[in-house]
Coordinates of C-alpha atoms in Angstrom, one line a residue:
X1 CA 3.5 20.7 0.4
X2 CA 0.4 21.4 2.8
X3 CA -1.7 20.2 0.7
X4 CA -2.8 16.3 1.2
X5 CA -5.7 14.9 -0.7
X6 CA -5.2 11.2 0.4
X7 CA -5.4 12.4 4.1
X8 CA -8.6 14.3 3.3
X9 CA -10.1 11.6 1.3
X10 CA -9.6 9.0 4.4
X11 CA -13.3 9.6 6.0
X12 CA -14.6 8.9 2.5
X13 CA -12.9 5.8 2.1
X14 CA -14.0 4.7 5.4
X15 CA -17.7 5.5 4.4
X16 CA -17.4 3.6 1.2
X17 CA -15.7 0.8 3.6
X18 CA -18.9 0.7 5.5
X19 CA -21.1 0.8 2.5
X20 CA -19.2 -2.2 1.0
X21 CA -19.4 -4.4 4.2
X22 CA -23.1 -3.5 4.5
X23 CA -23.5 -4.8 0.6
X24 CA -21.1 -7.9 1.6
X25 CA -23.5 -8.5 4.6
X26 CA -27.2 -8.1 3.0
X27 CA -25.9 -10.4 0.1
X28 CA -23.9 -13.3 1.9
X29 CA -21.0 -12.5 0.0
X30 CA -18.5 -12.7 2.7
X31 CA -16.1 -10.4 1.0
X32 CA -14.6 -9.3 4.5
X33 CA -12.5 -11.2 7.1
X34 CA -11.7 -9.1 10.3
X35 CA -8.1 -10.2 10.7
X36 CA -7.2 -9.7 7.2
X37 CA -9.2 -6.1 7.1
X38 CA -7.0 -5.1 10.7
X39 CA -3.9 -5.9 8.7
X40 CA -4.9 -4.3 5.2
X41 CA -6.0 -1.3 7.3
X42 CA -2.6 -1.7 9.9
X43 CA -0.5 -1.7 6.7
X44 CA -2.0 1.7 5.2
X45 CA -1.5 2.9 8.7
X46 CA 2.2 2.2 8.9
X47 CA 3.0 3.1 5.4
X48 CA 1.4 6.8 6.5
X49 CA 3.0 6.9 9.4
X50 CA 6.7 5.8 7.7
X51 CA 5.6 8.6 4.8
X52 CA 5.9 11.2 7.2
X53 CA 9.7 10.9 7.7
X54 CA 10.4 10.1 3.7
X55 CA 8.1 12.2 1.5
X56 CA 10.9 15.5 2.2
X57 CA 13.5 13.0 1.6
X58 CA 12.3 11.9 -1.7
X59 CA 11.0 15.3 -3.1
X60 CA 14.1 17.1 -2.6
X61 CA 15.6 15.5 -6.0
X62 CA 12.6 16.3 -7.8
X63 CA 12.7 20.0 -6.7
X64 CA 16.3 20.5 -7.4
X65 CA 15.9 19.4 -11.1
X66 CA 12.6 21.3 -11.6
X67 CA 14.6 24.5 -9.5
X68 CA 17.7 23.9 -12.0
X69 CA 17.4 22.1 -15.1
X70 CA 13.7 21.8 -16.2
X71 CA 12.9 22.1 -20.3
X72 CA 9.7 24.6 -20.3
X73 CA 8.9 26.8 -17.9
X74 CA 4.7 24.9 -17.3
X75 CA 2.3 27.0 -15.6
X76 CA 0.9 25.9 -12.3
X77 CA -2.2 28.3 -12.5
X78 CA -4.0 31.1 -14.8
X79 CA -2.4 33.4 -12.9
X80 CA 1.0 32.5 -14.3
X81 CA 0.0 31.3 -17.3
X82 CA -1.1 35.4 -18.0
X83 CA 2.5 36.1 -19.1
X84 CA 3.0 33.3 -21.8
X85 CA -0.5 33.1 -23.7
X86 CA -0.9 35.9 -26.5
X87 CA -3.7 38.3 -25.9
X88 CA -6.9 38.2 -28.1
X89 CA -6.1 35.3 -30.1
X90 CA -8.7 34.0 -32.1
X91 CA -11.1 36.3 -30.3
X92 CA -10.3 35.0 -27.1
X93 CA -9.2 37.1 -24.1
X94 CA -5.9 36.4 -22.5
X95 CA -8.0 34.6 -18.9
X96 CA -9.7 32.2 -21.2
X97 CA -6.4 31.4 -22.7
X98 CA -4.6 31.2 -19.2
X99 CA -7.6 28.7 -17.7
X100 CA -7.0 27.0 -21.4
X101 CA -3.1 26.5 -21.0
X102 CA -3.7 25.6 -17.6
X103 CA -6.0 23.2 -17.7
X104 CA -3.8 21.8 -21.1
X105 CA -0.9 21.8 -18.4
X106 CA -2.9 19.3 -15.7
X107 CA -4.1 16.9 -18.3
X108 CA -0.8 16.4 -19.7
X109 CA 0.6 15.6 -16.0
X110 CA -2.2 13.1 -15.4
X111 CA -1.2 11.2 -18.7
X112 CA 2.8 11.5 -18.2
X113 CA 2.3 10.6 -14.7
X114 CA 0.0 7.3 -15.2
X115 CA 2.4 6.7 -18.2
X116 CA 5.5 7.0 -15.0
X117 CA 3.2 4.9 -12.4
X118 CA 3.0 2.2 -15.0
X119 CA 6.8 1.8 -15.7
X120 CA 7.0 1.8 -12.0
X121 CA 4.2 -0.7 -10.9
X122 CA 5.7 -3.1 -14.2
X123 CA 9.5 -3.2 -12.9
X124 CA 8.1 -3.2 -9.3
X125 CA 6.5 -6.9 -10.6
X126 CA 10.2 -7.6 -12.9
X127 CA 12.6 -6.6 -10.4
X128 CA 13.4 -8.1 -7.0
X129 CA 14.4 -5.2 -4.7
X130 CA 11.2 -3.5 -6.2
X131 CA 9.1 -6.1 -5.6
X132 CA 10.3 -6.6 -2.1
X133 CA 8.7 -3.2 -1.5
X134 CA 5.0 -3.5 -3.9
X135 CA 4.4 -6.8 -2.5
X136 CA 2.7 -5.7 0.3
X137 CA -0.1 -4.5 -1.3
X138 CA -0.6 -8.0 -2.9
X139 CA -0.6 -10.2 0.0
X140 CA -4.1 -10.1 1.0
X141 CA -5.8 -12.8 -0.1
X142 CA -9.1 -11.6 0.0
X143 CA -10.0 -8.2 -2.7
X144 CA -12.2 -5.2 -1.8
X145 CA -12.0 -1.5 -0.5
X146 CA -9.0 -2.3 2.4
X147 CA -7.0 -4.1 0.4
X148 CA -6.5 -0.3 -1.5
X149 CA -5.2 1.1 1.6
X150 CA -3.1 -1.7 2.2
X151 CA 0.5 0.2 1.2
X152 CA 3.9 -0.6 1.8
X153 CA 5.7 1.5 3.9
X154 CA 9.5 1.8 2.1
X155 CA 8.5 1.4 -1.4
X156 CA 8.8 5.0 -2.1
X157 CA 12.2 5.1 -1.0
X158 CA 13.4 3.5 -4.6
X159 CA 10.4 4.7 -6.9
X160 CA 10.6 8.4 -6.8
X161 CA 13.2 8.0 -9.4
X162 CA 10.2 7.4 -11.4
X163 CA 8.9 10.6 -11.3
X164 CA 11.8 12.5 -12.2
X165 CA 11.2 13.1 -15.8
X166 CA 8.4 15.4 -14.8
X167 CA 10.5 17.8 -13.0
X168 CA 13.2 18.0 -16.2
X169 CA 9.5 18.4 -18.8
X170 CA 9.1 20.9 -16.4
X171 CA 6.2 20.3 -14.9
X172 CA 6.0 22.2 -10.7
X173 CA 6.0 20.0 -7.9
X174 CA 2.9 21.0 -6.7
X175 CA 1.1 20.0 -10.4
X176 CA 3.1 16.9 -9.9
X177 CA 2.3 15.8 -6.0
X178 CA -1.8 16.5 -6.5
X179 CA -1.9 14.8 -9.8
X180 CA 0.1 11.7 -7.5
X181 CA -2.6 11.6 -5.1
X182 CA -5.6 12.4 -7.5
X183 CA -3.9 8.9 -9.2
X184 CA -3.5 6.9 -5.9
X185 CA -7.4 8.1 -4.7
X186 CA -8.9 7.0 -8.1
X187 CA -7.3 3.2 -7.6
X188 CA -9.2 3.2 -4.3
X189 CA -12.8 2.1 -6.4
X190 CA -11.5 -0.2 -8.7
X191 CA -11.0 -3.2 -5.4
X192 CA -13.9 -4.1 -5.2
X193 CA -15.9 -7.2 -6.3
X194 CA -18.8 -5.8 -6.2
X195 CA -18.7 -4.0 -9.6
X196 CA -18.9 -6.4 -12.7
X197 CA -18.0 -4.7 -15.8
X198 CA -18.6 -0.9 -16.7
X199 CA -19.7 0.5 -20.4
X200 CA -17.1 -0.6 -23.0
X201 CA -15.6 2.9 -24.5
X202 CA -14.6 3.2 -20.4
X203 CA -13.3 -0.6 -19.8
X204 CA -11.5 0.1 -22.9
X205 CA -9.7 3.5 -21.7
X206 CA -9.5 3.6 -17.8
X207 CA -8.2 1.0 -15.3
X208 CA -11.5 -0.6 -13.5
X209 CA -12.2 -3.3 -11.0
X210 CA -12.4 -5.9 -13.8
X211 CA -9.1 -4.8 -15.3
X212 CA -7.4 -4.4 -11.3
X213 CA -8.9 -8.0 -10.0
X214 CA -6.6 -9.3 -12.6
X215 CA -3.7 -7.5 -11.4
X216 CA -4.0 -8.9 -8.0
X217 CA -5.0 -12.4 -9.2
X218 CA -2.1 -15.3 -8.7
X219 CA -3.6 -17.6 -11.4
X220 CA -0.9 -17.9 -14.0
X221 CA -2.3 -16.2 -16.8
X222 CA -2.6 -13.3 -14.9
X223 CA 0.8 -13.1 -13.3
X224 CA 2.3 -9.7 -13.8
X225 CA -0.3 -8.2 -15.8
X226 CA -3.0 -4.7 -16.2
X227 CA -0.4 -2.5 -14.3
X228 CA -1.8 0.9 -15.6
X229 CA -3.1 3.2 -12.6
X230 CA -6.1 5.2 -13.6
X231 CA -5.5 4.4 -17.4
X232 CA -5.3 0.9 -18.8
X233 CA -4.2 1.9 -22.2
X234 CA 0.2 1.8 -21.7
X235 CA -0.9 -2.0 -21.0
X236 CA -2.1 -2.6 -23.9
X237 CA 0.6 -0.3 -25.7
X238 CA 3.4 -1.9 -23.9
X239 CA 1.8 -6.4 -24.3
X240 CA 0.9 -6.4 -20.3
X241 CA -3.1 -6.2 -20.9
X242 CA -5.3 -9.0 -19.9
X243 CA -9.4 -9.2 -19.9
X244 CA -10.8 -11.1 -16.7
X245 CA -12.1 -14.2 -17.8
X246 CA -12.1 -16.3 -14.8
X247 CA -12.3 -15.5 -11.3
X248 CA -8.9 -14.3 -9.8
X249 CA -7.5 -16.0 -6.7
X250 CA -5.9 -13.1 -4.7
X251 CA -2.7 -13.3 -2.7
X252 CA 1.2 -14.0 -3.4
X253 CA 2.4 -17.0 -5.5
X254 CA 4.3 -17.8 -1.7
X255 CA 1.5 -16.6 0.6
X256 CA 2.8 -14.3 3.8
X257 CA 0.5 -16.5 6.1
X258 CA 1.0 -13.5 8.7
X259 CA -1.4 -10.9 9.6
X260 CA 1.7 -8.4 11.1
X261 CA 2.3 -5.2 9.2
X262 CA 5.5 -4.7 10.3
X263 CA 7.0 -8.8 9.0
X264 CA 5.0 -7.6 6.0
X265 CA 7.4 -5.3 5.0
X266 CA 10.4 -7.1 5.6
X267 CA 9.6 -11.0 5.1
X268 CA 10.3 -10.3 1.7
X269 CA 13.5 -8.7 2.3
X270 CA 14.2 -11.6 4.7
X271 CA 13.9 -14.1 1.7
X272 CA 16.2 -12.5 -0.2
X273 CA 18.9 -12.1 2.0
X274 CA 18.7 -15.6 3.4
X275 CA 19.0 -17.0 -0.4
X276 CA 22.1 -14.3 -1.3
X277 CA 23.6 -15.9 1.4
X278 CA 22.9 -20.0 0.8
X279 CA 24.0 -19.0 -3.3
X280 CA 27.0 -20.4 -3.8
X281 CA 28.7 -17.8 -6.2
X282 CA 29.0 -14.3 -5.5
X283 CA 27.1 -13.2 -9.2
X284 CA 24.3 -14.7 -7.8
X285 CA 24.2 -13.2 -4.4
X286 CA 24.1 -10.2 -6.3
X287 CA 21.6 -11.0 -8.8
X288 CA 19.0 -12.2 -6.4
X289 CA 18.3 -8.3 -5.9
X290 CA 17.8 -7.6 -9.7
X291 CA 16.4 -10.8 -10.8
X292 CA 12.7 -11.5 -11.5
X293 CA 10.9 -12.4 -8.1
X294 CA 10.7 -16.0 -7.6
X295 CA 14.7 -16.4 -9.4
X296 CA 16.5 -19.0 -7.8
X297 CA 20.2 -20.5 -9.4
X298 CA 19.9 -24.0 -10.4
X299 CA 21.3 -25.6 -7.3
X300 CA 18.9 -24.2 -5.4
X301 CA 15.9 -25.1 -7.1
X302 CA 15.3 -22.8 -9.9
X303 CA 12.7 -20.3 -10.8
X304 CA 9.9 -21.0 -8.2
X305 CA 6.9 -22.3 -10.3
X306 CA 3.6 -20.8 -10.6
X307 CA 0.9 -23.4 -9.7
X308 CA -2.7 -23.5 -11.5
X309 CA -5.3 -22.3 -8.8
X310 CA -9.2 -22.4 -8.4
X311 CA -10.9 -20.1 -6.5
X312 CA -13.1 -23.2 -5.4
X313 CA -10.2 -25.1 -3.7
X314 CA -8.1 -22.1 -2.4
X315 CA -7.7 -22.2 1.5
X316 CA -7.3 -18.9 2.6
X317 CA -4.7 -18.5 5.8
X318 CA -6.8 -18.1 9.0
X319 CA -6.4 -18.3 12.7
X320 CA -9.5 -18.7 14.8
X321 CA -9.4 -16.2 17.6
X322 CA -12.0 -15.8 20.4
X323 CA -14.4 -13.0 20.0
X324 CA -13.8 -11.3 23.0
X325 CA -9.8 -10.7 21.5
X326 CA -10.8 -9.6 18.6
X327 CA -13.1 -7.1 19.7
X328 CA -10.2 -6.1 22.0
X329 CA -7.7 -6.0 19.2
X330 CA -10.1 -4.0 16.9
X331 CA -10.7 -1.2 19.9
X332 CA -7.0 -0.9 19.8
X333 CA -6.7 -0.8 16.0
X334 CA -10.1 2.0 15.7
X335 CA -8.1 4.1 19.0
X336 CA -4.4 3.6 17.1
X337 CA -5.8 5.2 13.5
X338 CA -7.7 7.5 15.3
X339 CA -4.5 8.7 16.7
X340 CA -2.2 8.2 13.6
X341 CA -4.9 10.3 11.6
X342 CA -5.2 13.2 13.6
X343 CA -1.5 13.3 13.6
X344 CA -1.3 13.6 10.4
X345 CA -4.3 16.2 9.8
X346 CA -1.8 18.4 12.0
X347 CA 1.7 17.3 10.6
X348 CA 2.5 20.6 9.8
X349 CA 2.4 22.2 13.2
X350 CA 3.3 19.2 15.6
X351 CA 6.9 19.5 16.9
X352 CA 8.7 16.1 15.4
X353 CA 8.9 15.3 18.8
X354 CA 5.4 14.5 19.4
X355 CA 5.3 13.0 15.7
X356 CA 8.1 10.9 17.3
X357 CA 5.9 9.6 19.5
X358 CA 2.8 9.4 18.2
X359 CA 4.8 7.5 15.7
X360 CA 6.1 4.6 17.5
X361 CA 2.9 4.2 19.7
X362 CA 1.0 3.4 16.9
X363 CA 3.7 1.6 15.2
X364 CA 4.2 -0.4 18.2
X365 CA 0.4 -1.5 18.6
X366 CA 0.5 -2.1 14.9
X367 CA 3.0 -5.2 15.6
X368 CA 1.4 -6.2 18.9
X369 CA -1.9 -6.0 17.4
X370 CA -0.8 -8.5 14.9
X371 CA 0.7 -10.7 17.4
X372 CA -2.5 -11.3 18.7
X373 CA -4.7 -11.8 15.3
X374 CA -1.9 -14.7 15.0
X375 CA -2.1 -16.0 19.0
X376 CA 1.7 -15.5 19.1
X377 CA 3.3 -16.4 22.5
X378 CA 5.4 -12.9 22.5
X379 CA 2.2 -11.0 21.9
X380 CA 1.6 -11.9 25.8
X381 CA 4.7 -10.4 27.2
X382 CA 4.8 -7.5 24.0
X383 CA 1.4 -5.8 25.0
X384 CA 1.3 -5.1 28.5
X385 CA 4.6 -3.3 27.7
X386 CA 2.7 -1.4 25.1
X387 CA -0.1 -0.9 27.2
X388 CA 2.5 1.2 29.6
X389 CA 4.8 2.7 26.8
X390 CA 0.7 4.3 25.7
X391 CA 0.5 6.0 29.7
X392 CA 4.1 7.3 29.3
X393 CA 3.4 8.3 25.8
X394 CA 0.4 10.4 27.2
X395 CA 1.9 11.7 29.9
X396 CA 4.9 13.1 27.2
X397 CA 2.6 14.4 24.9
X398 CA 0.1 16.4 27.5
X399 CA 1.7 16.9 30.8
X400 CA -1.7 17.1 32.3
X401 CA -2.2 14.9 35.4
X402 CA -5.5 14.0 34.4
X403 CA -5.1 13.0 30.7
X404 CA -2.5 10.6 32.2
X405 CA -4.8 9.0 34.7
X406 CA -7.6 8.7 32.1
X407 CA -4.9 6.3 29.6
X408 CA -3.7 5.0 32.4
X409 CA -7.1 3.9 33.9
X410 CA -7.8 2.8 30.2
X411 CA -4.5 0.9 30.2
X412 CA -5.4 -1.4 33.3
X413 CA -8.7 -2.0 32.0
X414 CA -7.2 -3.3 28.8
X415 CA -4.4 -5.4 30.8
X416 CA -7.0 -7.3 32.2
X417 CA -9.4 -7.8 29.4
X418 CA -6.3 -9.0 27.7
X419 CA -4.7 -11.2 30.0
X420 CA -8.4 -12.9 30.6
X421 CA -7.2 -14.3 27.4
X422 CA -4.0 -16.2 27.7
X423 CA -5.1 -19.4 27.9
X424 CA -5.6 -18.7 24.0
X425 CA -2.1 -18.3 23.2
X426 CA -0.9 -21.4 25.1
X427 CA -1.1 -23.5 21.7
X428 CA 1.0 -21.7 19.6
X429 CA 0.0 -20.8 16.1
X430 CA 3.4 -19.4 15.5
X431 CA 5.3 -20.5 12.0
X432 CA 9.0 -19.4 12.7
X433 CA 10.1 -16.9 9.8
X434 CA 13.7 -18.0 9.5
X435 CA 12.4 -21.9 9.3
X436 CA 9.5 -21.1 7.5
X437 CA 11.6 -19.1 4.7
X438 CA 14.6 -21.8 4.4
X439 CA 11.7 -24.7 4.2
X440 CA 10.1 -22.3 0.8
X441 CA 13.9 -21.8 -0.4
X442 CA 14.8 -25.5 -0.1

């Protein structure tokens, strides 16, 4: 599969990024936060980065079944479609009726697939070990355009299962991956603030920012609700619809309060294997996998409750940094996408060994990165041994003498912006995971 639209899309998601700051800025709306955008954008980043090594992985099931036990034999394109339609039919000739089947084909995919992503998206909000994964994409607690991007990066490894049903109805992989992409680029739009309500007949059809801020909200009415994709109309098939009527409060019921990528994906995980192991019977250190998030036995507390928030009284998790730091960190984080996207414009000709690397560079400023929007003490010792795995890393990938000296000149530059700044990490804003997680659980 050559074919990427998310990849190609990414300059246009930028723009509209842009455009949406620029709106946020001439209107005082203050609908962007520069640490919380660096993560939202760090955690698209990572999830790209980890889709690389999984997206073979996970489509080899669905090709097998199409290859071997599919229903109908679904054309792709006219051109196959030429030896199934009848010829002349109704006056038609037999390219109209291929463009006609075709075309019958896509459609069909788009609704079976947003009718997939729902059951998905729901049991990814029901079921622990699914959740663990989707949360990522909820713990922002602000909502516009980079809180889209913001994906996990090993939720795909359990939800391609999903998907399956396509391949046995018999619909190609190819039909199947673009109309996966044309369904994850239409959810871009709808986070956004800045668009109110849209003309009824669509509100009442298509997913939209109204219907999506509610997803995201953490009020209690709005808990685990409007899980459609590009269609809102399994919600309200299926009891999961809700209209906005108040204004959401964004973020996880137990907020992250972390602005690292890489604890985003696990801290979940964390919590759940710290409470299978303090639960005192073996059925329920096996249940906390498969139980709604939140579940707790009895002894240990119970469900977790779902308190009654105001957007008015919310305080948002925030670390005041110095601006020279942040305009360091966010040189690092424009040069690390940079890098991470033209790797993956030319995925399909790099050797794995330069994907390798390119990999765990940007994966490794990622986390450092993080460190630093959080004035973690490690972040002191972590980056200057990023700042020289970036030289060697250069030096791998190009062999050229002068490429090398260029990072590396780049490199010392950046060691001593950075450590101009360690008086700021001498009080520690650091919450210890493992204390901070046990004190949530008590």
């Amino acid at each position: 599969m050559k074919i990427n639209l998310v990849t190609i899309a990414i300059p246009f998601f930028f723009l509209l990024i842009f455009l949406e700051m620029a709106f946020s800025a001439y209107h005082k709306r203050k609908l962007y936060r520069l640490n919380d955008s660096i993560n939202d954008l760090s955690a698209g980043t990572a999830s790209e980065v980890f889709g690389v090594f999984m997206k073979t992985v996970t489509l080899t099931a669905y090709i097998f079944l199409y290859e071997n036990f599919r229903i109908f034999n679904l054309p792709s394109w006219p051109s196959e479609a030429l030896s199934v339609v009848p010829a002349g039919l109704w006056g038609f000739e037999s390219q109209t009726w291929a463009w006609a089947t075709v075309i019958g084909v896509w459609i069909l995919c788009f609704i079976a697939y947003d009718l997939a992503y729902y059951w998905n998206h729901r049991l990814s909000h029901e079921v622990n070990f699914l959740w663990a994964g989707h949360v990522v994409h909820h713990q922002s607690e602000e909502y516009n355009l980079t809180v889209a991007l913001r994906q996990a990066s090993f939720h795909g490894i359990f939800t391609w299962v999903f998907y399956l049903p396509l391949a046995l109805v018999g619909f190609s992989p190819i039909v199947m991956i673009l109309n996966g992409q044309l369904n994850l680029i239409y959810q871009f739009w709808i986070h956004t603030k800045t668009i109110d309500k849209l003309p009824r007949w669509f509100e009442a059809i298509f997913n939209t920012p109204s219907h999506h801020r509610v997803h995201h909200g953490i009020n209690p009415k709005y808990i685990d609700k409007n899980h459609g994709g590009t269609l809102i109309v399994f919600d309200k098939w299926f009891g999961t619809f809700e209209p906005e009527t108040e204004e959401p409060v964004y973020g996880t019921v137990k907020p992250l309060q972390s602005f690292n990528p890489i604890w985003a994906n696990v801290q979940y995980w964390w919590e759940m294997i710290e409470l299978a192991w303090r639960c005192p019977r073996w059925s329920d250190k096996f249940k906390v996998f498969f139980a709604m998030p939140g579940w707790r036995p009895t002894e240990l507390g119970g469900q977790y409750p779902i308190p009654e928030v105001s957007a008015k009284t919310f305080k948002k998790y925030d670390i005041e940094l110095p601006k020279g730091l942040s305009i360091y960190s966010l040189t690092w984080f424009v040069l690390t996408v940079a890098l991470a996207f033209g790797m993956l414009l030319k995925v399909n000709s790099l050797p794995w060994f330069n994907i390798s690397v390119i990999s765990a560079i940007t994966l490794f400023t990622l986390l450092t990165i993080g460190g630093i929007l959080e004035r973690k003490r490690w972040a002191l010792f972590a980056e200057p041994i990023r700042l020289t795995g970036v030289v060697v890393g250069a030096y791998l990938l190009s062999g050229a003498f002068n490429i090398s000296l260029g990072v590396l000149a780049l490199g010392a530059v950046s060691a001593v912006w950075f450590l101009s700044y360690r008086s700021s990490f001498a009080v520690s804003q650091e919450i210890d995971p493992v204390r901070e997680v046990l004190r949530r659980t008590a």
